[in-house]
PDB file of C-alpha atoms in Angstrom:
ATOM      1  CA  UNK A   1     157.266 157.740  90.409  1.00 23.00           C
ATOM      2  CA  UNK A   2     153.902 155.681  90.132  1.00 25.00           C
ATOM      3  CA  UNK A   3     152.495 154.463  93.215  1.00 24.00           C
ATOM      4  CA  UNK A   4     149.712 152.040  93.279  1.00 29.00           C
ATOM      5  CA  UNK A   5     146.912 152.640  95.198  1.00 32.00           C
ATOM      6  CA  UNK A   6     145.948 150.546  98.100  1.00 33.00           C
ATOM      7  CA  UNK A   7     142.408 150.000  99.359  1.00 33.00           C
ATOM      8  CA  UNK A   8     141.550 152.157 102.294  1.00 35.00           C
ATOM      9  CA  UNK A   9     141.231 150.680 106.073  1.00 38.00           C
ATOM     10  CA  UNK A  10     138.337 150.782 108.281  1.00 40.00           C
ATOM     11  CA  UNK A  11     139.151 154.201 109.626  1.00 45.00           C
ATOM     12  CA  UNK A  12     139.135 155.655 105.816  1.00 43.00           C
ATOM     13  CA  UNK A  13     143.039 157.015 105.647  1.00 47.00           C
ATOM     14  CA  UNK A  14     144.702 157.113 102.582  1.00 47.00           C
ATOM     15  CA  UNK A  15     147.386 155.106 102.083  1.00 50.00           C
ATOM     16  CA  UNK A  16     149.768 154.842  99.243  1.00 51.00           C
ATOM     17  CA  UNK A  17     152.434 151.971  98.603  1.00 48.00           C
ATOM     18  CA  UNK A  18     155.170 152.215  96.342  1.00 48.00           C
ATOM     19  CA  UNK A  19     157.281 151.009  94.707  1.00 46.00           C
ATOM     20  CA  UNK A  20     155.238 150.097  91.772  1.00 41.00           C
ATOM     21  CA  UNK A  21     156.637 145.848  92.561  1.00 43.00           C
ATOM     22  CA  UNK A  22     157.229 144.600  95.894  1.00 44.00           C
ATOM     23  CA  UNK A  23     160.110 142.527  94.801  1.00 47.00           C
ATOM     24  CA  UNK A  24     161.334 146.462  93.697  1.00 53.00           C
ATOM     25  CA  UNK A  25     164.012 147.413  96.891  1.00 51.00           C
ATOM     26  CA  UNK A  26     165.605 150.479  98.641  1.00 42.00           C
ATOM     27  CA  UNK A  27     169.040 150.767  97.343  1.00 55.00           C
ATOM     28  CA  UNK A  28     170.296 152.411 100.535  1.00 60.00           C
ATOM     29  CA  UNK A  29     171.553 151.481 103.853  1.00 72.00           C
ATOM     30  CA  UNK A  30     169.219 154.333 105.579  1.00 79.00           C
ATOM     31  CA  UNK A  31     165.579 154.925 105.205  1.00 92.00           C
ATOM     32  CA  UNK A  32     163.890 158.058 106.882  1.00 95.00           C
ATOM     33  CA  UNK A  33     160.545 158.734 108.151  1.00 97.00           C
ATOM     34  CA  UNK A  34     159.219 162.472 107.485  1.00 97.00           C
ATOM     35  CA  UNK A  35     156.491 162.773 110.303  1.00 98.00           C
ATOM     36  CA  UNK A  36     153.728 165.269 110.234  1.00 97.00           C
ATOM     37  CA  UNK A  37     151.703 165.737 113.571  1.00 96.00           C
ATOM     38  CA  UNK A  38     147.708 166.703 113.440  1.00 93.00           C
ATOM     39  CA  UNK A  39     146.255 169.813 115.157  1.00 89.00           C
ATOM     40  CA  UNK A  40     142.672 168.969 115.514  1.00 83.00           C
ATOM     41  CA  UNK A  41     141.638 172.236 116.685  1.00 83.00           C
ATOM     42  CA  UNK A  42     143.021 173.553 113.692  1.00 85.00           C
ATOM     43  CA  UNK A  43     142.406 170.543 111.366  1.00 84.00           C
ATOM     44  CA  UNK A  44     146.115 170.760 109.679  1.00 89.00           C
ATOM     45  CA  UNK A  45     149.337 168.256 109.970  1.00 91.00           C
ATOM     46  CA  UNK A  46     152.471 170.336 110.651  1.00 92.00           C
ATOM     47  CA  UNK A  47     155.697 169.097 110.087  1.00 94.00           C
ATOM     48  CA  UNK A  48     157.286 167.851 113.388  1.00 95.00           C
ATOM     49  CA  UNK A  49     160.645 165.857 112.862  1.00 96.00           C
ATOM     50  CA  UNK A  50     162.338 163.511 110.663  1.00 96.00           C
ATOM     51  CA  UNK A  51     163.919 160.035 111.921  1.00 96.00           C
ATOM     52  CA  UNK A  52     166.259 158.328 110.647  1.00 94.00           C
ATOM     53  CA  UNK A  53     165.827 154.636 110.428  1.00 92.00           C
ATOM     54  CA  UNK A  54     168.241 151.745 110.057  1.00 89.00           C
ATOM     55  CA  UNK A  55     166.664 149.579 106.751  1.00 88.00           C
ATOM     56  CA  UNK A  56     164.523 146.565 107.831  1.00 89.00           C
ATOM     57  CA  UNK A  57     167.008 142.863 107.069  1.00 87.00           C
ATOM     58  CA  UNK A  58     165.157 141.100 105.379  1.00 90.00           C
ATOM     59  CA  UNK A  59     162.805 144.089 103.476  1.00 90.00           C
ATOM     60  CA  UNK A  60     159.667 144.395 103.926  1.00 92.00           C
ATOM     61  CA  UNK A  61     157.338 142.748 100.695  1.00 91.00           C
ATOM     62  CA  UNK A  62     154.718 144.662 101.053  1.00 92.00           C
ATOM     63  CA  UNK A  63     152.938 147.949 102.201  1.00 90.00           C
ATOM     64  CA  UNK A  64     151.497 145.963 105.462  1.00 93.00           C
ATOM     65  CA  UNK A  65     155.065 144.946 106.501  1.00 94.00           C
ATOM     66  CA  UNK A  66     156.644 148.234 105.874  1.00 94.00           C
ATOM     67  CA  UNK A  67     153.116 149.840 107.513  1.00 94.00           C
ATOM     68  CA  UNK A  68     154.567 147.505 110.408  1.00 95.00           C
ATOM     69  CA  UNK A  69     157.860 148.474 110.397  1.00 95.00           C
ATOM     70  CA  UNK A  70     157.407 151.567 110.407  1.00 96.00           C
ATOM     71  CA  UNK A  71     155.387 151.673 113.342  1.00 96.00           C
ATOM     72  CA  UNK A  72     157.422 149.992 115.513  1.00 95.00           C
ATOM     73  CA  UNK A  73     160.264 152.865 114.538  1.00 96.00           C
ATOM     74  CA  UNK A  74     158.027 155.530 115.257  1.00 97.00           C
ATOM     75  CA  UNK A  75     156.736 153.553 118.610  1.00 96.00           C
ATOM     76  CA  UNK A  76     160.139 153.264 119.468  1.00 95.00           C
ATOM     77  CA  UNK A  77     160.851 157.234 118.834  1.00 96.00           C
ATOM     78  CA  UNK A  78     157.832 158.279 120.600  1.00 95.00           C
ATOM     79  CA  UNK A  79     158.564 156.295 123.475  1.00 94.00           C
ATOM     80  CA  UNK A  80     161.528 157.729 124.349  1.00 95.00           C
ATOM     81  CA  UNK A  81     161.101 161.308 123.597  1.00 95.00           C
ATOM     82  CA  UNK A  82     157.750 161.197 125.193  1.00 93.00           C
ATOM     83  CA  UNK A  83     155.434 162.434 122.280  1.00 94.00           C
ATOM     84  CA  UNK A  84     151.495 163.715 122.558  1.00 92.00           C
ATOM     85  CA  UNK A  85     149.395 160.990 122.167  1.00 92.00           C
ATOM     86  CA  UNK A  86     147.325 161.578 118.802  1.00 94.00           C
ATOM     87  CA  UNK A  87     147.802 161.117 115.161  1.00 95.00           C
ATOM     88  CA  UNK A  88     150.441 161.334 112.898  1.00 97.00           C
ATOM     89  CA  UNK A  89     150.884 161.012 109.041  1.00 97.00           C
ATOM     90  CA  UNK A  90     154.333 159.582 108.086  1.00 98.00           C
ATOM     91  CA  UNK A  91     156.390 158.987 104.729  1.00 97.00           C
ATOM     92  CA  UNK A  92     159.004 156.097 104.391  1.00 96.00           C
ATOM     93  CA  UNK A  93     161.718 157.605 102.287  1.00 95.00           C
ATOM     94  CA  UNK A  94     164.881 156.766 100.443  1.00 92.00           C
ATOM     95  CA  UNK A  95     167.200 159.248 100.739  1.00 91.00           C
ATOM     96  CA  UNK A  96     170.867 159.999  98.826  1.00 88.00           C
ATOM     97  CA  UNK A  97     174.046 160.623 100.451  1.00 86.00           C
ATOM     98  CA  UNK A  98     173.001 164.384 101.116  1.00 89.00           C
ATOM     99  CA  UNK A  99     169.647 163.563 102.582  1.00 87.00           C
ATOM    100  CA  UNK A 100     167.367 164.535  99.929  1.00 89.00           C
ATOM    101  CA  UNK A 101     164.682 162.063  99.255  1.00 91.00           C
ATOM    102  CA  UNK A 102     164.790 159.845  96.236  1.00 91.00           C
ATOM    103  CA  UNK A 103     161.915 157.906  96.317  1.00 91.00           C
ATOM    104  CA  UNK A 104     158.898 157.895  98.181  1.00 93.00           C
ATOM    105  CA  UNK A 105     158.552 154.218  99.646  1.00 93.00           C
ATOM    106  CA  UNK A 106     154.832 154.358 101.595  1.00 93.00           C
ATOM    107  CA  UNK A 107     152.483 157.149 103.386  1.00 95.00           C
ATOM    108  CA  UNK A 108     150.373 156.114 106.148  1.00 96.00           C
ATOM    109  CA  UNK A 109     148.826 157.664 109.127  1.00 95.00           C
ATOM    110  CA  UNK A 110     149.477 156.551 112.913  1.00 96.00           C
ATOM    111  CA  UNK A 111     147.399 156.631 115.780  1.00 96.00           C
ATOM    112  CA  UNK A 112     149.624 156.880 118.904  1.00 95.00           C
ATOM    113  CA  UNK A 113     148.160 156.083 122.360  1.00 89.00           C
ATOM    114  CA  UNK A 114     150.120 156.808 125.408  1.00 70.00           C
ATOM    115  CA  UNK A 115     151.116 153.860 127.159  1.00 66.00           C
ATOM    116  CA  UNK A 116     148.626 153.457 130.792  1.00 68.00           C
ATOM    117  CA  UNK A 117     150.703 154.418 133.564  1.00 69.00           C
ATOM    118  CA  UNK A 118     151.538 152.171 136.793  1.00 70.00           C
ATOM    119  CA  UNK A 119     150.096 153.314 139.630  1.00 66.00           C
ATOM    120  CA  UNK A 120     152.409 154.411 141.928  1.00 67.00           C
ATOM    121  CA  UNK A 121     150.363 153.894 145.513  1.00 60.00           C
TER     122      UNK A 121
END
């Protein structure tokens, strides 16, 4: 698959968008996010989970609305299963009927910051 590439951000990640044309859509009802976690002390991403995601109505255009989308998923999932603050490098994927990915939709990376706390005195 060709992926163009997108300029980098302030905080130099690479990030890739694809498909080639935003007009070009996910076929399928279900789009996953493969999440990698960082080790800093080791300086490597290691796989961590996979979520699946129900597909954005209307889709996302381009790479900053999926970027945005995806976000707010992985907010969401982070929330709620009370993840590590600290940064994680995700792929959007289409996926068949078995799972296996198809096509690789976007790559991005994802600075999560715990929430502050209420104080409780």
């Amino acid at each position: 698959m060709k992926t163009a590439g997108r300029p980098a951000r302030d905080d130099g990640a690479r990030r890739d968008w694809g498909p080639t044309h935003p007009t070009e859509a996910p076929a399928m009802d279900n789009i996953w996010l493969d999440v990698h976690a960082w080790q800093p002390l080791r300086g490597v991403l290691h796989r961590m989970t996979e979520i699946e995601c129900d597909a954005p109505d209307p889709l996302p255009r381009d790479f900053d609305e999926w970027h945005g989308w995806a976000e707010a998923c992985l907010l969401e999932v982070a929330t709620r299963d009370g993840w590590q603050h600290g940064r994680y490098a995700y792929t959007i994927q289409e996926r068949d009927a078995t799972d296996h990915p198809v096509r690789e939709i976007g790559k991005d990376i994802w600075d999560y910051e715990e929430p502050a706390r209420e104080s409780t005195g």
